[in-house]
Short mmCIF file of C-alpha atoms and ligand atoms in Angstrom, two decimals:
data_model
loop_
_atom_site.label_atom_id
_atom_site.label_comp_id
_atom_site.label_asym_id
_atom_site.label_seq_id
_atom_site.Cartn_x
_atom_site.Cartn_y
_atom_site.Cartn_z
CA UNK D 4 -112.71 -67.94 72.48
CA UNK D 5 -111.53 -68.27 68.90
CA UNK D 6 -107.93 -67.43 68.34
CA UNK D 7 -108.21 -64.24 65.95
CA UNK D 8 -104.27 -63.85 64.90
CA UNK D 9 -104.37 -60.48 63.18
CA UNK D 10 -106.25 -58.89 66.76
CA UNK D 11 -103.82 -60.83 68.34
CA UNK D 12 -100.75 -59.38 66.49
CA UNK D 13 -102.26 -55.72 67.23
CA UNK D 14 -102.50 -56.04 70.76
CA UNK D 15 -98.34 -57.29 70.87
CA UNK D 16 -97.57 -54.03 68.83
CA UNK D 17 -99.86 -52.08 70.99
CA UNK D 18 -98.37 -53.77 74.20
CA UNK D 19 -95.03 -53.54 72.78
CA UNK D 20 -94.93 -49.64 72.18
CA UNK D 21 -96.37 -49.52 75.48
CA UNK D 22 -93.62 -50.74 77.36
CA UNK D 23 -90.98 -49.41 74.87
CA UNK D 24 -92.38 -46.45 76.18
CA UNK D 25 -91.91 -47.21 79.55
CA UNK D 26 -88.30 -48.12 79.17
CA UNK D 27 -87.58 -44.52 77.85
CA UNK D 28 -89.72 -43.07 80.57
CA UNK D 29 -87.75 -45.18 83.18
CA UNK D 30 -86.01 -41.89 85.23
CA UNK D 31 -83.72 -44.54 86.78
CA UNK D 32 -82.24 -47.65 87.62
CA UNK D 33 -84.61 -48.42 90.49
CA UNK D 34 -88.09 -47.46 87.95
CA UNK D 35 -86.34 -49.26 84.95
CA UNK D 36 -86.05 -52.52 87.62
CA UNK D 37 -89.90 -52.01 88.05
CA UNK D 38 -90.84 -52.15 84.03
CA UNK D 39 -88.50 -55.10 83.56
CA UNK D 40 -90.31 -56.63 86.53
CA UNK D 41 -93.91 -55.81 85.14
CA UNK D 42 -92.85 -56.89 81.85
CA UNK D 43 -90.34 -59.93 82.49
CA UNK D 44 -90.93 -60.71 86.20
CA UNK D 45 -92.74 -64.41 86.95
CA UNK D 46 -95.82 -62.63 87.44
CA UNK D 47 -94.69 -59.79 84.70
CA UNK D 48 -97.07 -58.99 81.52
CA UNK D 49 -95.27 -61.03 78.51
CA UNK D 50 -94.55 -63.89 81.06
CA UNK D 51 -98.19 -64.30 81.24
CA UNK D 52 -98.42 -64.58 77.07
CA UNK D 53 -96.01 -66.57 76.95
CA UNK D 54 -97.89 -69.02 79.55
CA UNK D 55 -101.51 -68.83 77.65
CA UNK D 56 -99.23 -70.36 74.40
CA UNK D 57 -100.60 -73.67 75.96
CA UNK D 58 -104.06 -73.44 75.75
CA UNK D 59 -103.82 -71.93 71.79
CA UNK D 60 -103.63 -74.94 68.69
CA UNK D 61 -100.78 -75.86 67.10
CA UNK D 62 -100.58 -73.32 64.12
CA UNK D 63 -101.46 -70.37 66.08
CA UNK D 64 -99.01 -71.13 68.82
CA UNK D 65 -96.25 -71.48 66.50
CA UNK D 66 -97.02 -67.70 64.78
CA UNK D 67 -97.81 -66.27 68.23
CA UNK D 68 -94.80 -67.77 70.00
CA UNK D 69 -92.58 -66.50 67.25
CA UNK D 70 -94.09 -63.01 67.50
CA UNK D 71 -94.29 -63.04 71.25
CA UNK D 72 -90.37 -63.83 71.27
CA UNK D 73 -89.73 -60.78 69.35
CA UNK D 74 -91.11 -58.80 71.88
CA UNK D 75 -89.99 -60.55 74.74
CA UNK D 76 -86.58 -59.74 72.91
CA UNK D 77 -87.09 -56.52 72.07
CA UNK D 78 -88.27 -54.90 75.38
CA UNK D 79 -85.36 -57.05 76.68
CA UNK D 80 -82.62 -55.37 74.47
CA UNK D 81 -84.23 -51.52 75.05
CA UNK D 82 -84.17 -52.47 79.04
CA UNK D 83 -80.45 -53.44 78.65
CA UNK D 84 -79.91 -50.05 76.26
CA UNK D 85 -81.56 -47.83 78.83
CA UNK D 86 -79.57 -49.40 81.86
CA UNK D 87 -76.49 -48.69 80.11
CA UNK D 88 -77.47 -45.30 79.33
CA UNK D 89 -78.66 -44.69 82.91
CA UNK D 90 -75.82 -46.31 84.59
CA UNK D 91 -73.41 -43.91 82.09
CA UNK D 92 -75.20 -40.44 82.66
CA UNK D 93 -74.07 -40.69 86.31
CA UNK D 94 -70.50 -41.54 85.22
CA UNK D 95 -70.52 -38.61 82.43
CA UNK D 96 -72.61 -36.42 85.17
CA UNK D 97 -69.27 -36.60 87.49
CA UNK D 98 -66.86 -36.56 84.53
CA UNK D 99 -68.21 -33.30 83.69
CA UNK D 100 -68.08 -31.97 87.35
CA UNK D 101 -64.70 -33.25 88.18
CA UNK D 102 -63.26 -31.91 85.01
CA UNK D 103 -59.88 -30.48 84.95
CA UNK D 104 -58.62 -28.20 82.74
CA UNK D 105 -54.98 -28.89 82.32
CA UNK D 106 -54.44 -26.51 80.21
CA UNK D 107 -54.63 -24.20 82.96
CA UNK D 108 -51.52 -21.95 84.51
CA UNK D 109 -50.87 -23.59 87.71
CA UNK D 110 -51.22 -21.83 91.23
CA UNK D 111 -48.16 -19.19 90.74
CA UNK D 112 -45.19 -20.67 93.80
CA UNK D 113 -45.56 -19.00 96.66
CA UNK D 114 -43.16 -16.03 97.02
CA UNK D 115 -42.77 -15.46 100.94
CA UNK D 116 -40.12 -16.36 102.82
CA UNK D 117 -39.22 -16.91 106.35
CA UNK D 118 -37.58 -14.04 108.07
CA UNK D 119 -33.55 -14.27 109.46
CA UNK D 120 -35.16 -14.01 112.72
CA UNK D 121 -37.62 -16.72 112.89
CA UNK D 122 -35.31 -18.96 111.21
CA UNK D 123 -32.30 -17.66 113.56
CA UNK D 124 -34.36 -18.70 116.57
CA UNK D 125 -35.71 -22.02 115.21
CA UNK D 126 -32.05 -23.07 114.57
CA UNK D 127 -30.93 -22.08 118.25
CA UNK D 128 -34.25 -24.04 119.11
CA UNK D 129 -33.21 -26.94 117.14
CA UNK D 130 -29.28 -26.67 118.78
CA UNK D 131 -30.69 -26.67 122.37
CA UNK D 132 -33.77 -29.04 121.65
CA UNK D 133 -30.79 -31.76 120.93
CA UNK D 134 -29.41 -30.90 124.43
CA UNK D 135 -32.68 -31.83 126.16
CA UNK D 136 -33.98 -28.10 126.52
CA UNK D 137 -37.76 -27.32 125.83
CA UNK D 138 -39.32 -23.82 124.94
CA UNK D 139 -40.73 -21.52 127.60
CA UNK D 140 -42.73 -18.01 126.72
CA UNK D 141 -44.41 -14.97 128.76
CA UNK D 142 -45.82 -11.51 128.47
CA UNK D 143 -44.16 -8.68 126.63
CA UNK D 144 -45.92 -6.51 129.10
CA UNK D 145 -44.13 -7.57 132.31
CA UNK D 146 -44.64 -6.70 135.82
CA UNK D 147 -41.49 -5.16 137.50
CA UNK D 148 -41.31 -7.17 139.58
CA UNK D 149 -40.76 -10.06 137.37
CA UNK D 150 -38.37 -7.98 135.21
CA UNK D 151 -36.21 -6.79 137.79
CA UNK D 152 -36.76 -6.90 141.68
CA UNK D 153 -37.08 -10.96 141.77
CA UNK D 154 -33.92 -11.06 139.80
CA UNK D 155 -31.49 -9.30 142.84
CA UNK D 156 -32.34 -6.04 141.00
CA UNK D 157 -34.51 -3.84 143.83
CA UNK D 158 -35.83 -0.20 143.07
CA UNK D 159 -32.64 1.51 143.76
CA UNK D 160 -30.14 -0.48 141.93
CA UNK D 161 -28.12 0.96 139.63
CA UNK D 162 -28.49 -1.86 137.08
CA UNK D 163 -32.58 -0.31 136.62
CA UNK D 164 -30.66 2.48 134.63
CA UNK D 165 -29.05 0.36 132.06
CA UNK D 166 -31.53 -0.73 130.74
CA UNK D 167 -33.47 2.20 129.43
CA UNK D 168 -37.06 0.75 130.29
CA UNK D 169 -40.68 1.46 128.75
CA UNK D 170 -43.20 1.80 131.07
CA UNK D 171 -46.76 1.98 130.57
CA UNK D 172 -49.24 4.50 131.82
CA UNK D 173 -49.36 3.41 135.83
CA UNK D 174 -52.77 1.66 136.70
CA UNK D 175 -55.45 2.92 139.05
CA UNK D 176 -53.11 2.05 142.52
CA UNK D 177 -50.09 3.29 140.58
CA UNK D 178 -48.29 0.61 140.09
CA UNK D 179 -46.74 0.67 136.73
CA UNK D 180 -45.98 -2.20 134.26
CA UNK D 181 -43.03 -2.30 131.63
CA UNK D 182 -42.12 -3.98 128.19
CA UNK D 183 -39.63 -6.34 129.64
CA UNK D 184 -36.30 -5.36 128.80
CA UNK D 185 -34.57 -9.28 128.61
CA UNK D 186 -36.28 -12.81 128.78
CA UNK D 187 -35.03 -13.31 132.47
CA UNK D 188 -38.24 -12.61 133.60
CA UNK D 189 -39.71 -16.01 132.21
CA UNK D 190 -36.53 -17.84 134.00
CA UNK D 191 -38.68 -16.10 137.38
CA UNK D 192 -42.43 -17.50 136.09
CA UNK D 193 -40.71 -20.63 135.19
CA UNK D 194 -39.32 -21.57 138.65
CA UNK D 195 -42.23 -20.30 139.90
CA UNK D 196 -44.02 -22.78 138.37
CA UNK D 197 -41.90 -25.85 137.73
CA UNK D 198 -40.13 -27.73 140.00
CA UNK D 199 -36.43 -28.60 139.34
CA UNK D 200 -34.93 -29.90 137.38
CA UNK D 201 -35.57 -27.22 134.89
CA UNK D 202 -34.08 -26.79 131.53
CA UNK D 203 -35.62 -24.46 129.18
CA UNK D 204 -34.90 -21.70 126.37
CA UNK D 205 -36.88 -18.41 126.04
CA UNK D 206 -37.07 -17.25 122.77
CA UNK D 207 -38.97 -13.45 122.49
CA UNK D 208 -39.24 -9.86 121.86
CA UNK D 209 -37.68 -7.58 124.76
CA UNK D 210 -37.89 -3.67 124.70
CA UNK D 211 -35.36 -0.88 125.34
CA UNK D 212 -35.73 2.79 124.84
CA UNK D 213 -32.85 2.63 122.64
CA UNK D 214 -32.48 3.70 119.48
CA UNK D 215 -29.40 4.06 116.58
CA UNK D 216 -27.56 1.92 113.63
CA UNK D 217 -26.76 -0.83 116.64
CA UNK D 218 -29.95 -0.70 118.95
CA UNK D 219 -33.13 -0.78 118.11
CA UNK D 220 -36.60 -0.73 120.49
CA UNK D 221 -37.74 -4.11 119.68
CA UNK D 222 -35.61 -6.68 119.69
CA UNK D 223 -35.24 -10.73 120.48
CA UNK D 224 -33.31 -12.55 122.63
CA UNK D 225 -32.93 -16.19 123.79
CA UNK D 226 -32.55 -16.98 127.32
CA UNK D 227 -31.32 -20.60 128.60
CA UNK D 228 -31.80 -21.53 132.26
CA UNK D 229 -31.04 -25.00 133.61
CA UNK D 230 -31.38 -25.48 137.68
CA UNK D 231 -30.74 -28.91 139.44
CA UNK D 232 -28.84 -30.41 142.25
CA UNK D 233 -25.34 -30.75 140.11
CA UNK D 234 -25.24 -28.51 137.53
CA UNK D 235 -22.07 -26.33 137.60
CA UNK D 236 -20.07 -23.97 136.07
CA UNK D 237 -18.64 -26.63 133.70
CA UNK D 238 -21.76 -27.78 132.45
CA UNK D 239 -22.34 -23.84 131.52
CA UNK D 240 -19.60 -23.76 129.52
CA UNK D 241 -19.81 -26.78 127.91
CA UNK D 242 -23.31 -26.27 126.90
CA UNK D 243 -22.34 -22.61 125.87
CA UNK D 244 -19.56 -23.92 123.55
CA UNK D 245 -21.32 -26.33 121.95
CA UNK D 246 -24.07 -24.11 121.19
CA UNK D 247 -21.80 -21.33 119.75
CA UNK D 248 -19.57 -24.10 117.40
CA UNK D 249 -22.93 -25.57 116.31
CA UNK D 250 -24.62 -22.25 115.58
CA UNK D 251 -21.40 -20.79 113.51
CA UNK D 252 -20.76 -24.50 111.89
CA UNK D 253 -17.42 -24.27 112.93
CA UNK D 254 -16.22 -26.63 114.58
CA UNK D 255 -13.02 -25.71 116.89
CA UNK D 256 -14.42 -21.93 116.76
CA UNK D 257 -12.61 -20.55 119.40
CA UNK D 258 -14.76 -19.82 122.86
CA UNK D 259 -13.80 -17.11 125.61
CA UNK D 260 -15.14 -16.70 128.87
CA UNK D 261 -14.61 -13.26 130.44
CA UNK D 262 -15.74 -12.47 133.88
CA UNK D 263 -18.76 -9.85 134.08
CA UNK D 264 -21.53 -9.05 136.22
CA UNK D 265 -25.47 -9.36 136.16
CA UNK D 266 -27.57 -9.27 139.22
CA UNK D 267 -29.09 -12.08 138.91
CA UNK D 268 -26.09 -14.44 138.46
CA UNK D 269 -23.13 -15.18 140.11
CA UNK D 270 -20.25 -15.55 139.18
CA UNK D 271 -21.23 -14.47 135.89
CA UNK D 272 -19.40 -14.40 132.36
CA UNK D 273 -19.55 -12.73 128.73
CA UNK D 274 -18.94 -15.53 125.91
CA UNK D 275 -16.90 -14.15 123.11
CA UNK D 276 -16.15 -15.96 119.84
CA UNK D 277 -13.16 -15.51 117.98
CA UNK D 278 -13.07 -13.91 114.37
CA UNK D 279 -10.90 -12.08 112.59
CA UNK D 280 -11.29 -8.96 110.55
CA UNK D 281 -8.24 -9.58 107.56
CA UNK D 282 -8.77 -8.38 104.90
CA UNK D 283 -11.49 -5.79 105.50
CA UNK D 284 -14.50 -8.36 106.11
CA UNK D 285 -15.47 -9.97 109.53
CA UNK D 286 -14.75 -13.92 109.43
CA UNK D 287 -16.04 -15.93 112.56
CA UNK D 288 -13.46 -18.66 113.57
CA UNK D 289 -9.36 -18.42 114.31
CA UNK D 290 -8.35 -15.03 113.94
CA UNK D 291 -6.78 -12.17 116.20
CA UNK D 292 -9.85 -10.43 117.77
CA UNK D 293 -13.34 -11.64 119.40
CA UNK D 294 -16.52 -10.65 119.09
CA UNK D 295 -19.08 -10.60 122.43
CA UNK D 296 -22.00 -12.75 122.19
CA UNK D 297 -23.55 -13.77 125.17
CA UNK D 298 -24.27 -13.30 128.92
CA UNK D 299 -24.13 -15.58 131.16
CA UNK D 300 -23.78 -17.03 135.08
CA UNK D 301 -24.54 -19.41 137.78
CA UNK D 302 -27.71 -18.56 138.81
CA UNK D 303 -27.50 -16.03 141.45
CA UNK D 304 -28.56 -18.01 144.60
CA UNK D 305 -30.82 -15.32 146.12
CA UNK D 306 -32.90 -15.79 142.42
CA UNK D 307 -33.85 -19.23 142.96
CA UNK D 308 -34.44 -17.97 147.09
CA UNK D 309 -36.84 -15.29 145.67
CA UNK D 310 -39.10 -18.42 143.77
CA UNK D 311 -39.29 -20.59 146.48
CA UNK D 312 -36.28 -23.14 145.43
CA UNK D 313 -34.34 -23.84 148.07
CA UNK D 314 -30.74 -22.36 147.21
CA UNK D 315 -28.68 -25.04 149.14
CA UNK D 316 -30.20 -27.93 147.10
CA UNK D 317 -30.29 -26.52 143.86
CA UNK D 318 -28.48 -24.58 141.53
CA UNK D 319 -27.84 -24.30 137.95
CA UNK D 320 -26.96 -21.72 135.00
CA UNK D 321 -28.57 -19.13 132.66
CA UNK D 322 -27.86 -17.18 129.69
CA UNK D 323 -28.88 -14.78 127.55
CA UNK D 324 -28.13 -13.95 123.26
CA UNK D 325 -29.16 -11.18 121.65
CA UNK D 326 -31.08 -12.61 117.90
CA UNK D 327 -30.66 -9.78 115.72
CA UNK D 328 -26.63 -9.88 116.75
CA UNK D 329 -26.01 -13.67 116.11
CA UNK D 330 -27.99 -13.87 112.90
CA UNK D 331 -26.13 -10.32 111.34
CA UNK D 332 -22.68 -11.91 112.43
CA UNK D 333 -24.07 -16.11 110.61
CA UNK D 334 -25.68 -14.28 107.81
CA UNK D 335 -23.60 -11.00 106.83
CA UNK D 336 -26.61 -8.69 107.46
CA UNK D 337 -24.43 -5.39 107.96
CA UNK D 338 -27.35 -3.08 109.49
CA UNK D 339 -29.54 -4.10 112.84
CA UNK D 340 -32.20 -1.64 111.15
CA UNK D 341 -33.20 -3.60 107.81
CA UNK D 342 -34.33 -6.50 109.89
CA UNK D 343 -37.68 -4.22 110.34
CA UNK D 344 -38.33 -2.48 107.33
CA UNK D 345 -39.99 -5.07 105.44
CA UNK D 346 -38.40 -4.31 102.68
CA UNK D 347 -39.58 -7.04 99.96
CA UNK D 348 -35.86 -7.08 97.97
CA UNK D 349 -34.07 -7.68 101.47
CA UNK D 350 -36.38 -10.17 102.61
CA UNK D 351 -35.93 -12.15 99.01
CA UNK D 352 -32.16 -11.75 99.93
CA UNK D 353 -31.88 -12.44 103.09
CA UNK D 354 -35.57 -14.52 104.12
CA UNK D 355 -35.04 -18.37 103.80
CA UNK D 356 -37.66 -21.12 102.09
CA UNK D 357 -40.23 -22.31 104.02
CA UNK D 358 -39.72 -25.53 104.14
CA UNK D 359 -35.36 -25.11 105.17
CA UNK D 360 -36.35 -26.13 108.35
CA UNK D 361 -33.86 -25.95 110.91
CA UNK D 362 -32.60 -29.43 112.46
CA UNK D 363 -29.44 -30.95 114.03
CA UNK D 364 -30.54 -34.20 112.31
CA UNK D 365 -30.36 -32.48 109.27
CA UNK D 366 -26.63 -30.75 110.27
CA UNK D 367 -25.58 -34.27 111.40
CA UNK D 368 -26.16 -36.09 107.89
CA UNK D 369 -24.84 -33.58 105.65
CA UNK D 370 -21.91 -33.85 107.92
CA UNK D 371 -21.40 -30.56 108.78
N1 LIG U 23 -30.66 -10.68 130.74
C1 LIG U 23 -29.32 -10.32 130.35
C2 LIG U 23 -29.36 -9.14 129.39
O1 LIG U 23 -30.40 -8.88 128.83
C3 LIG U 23 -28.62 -11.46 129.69
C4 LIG U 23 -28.38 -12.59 130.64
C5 LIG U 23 -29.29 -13.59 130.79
C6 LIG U 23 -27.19 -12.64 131.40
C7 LIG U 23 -29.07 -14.63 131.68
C8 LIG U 23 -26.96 -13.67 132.27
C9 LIG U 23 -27.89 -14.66 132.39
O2 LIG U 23 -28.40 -8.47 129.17
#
């Protein structure tokens, strides 16, 4: 078959728009591969020109190489031009998604605060967690048993009357429930449940029908308990003490132990601290008067009888701190009732950052 070069020239322009076309039709990488393939590839279109070259004369394979090279090149350069564009739409595609407008007002800082009392009990958390206690909970809605009769205080004893209970509407055999009116009751679940030697705090809301510029319904306490074969009256003081001098940051704060009486310990002992009121204010520390804290006590020995721990092997100490009194007296909060009336310009006063997290580590470095 005669060489004809201007058919020959036609069918390279034809076969070059052809795959030009391709190229731009190529949706991605994996189709553009495919053209270059049918075009470029071993077995590919213009490899299979370039190969009949040999059979053509001299002249003609001269003017058809040349032209066949400026195809070869041509559909080579608008492959690498659509790869580049391909590869960059995905890159602009996410640029455009992840955008960021920093021109934005960032997220306004968050305006809560941690109340006195949940950052009063996480720092007596953080004082006893150092001294090897862990936290124990239980019900608000107690059975009276666990709120009074299994700690030494039965039906008729006068202690029932101090402390003005709640009780809720009596189920179907009568028995009635109450909102407990202290912690102690967890001391009861707890030695129920754990074997000696037992060290825990129980921080919580107790209930008293009670209600005036010093008492309110609600209120918190934290109650300490620690039974073992050796702790002693000592120990109580020593841990009591510590806990008050590390509370107040003061460090020789003075400490008073005055003889008392709950049911459920014995002998037992209100903790004082000193203060002094000079000068119209109240200052905690050296001074001529004290202030009354805390309850405490060995751990009445018919208490630990009543949870199945025998009383001449163990023995050990509780106590009990009213929340709402310890953080007015640390803080300067002058009235029990603001702590719940949510009032937003108190709680910006008195509430603490969230992240001022309580810790002794903390206490230790500053070197307070
Ligand atoms: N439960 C006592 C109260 O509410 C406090 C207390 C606890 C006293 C433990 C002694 C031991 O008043």
């Amino acid at each position: 078959m005669a060489f004809v070069a201007s058919e020959f020239m036609e069918d390279l322009d034809k076969l070059k728009s052809e795959m030009l076309g391709q190229v731009a039709e190529a949706a991605d990488l994996a189709a553009l591969d495919d053209v270059r393939v049918a075009a470029l590839g071993r077995k590919g279109q213009i490899t299979g020109l370039m190969k009949s070259l040999g059979q053509m004369d001299p002249d003609d394979r001269k003017a058809a190489g040349a032209a066949m090279n400026v195809l070869k090149d041509a559909v080579a350069e608008a492959i690498e031009t659509r790869k580049f564009e391909l590869e960059n739409s995905g890159i602009d595609e996410r640029l455009a998604a992840e955008r960021i407008d920093v021109t934005l007002p960032v997220r306004p800082e968050a305006s809560g605060s941690i109340h006195p009392i949940s950052q009063t009990i996480d720092e007596v958390i953080a004082i006893f967690g150092e001294m090897g206690f862990s936290v124990a909970e239980g019900p608000d809605i107690e059975e009276d048993w666990y709120n009074f009769t299994a700690l030494n205080i039965p039906p008729d004893h006068p202690a029932r009357q101090e402390h003005d209970t709640f009780y809720v509407n009596a189920e179907k055999d009568g028995h009635r429930k109450v909102l407990r009116t202290h912690t102690s009751p967890v001391q009861i679940r707890t030695m129920q449940s754990a074997k000696p030697p037992i060290r825990i705090i129980v921080p919580g809301r107790t209930y008293r029908c009670d209600h005036d510029a010093t008492h309110s319904p609600m209120f918190h306490q934290v109650e300490g308990l620690v039974v073992d074969e050796v702790s002693h009256m000592g120990h109580l003081k020593g841990c009591l003490i510590e806990f008050c001098r590390a509370f107040f940051g003061v460090d020789d704060l003075p400490v008073r132990f005055r003889p008392s009486y709950f049911p459920f310990t014995e002998p037992s002992a209100e903790v004082d601290i000193g203060c002094t009121r000079e000068g119209g204010g109240l200052r905690i520390g050296h001074g001529d008067d004290w202030l009354e804290i805390l309850g405490s006590g060995m751990v009445n020995p018919r208490v630990l009888e009543n949870c199945g721990i025998d009383s001449t092997k163990y023995q050990g100490f509780a106590f009990g701190v009213g929340i709402e009194r310890i953080a007015m007296l640390k803080y300067g909060i002058p009235d029990l009732r603001t702590f719940y009336e949510s009032d937003i310009r108190w709680l910006n006063h008195f509430g603490f950052a969230p992240l001022d997290v309580p810790s002794m580590v903390a206490r230790a470095q500053l070197g307070s």
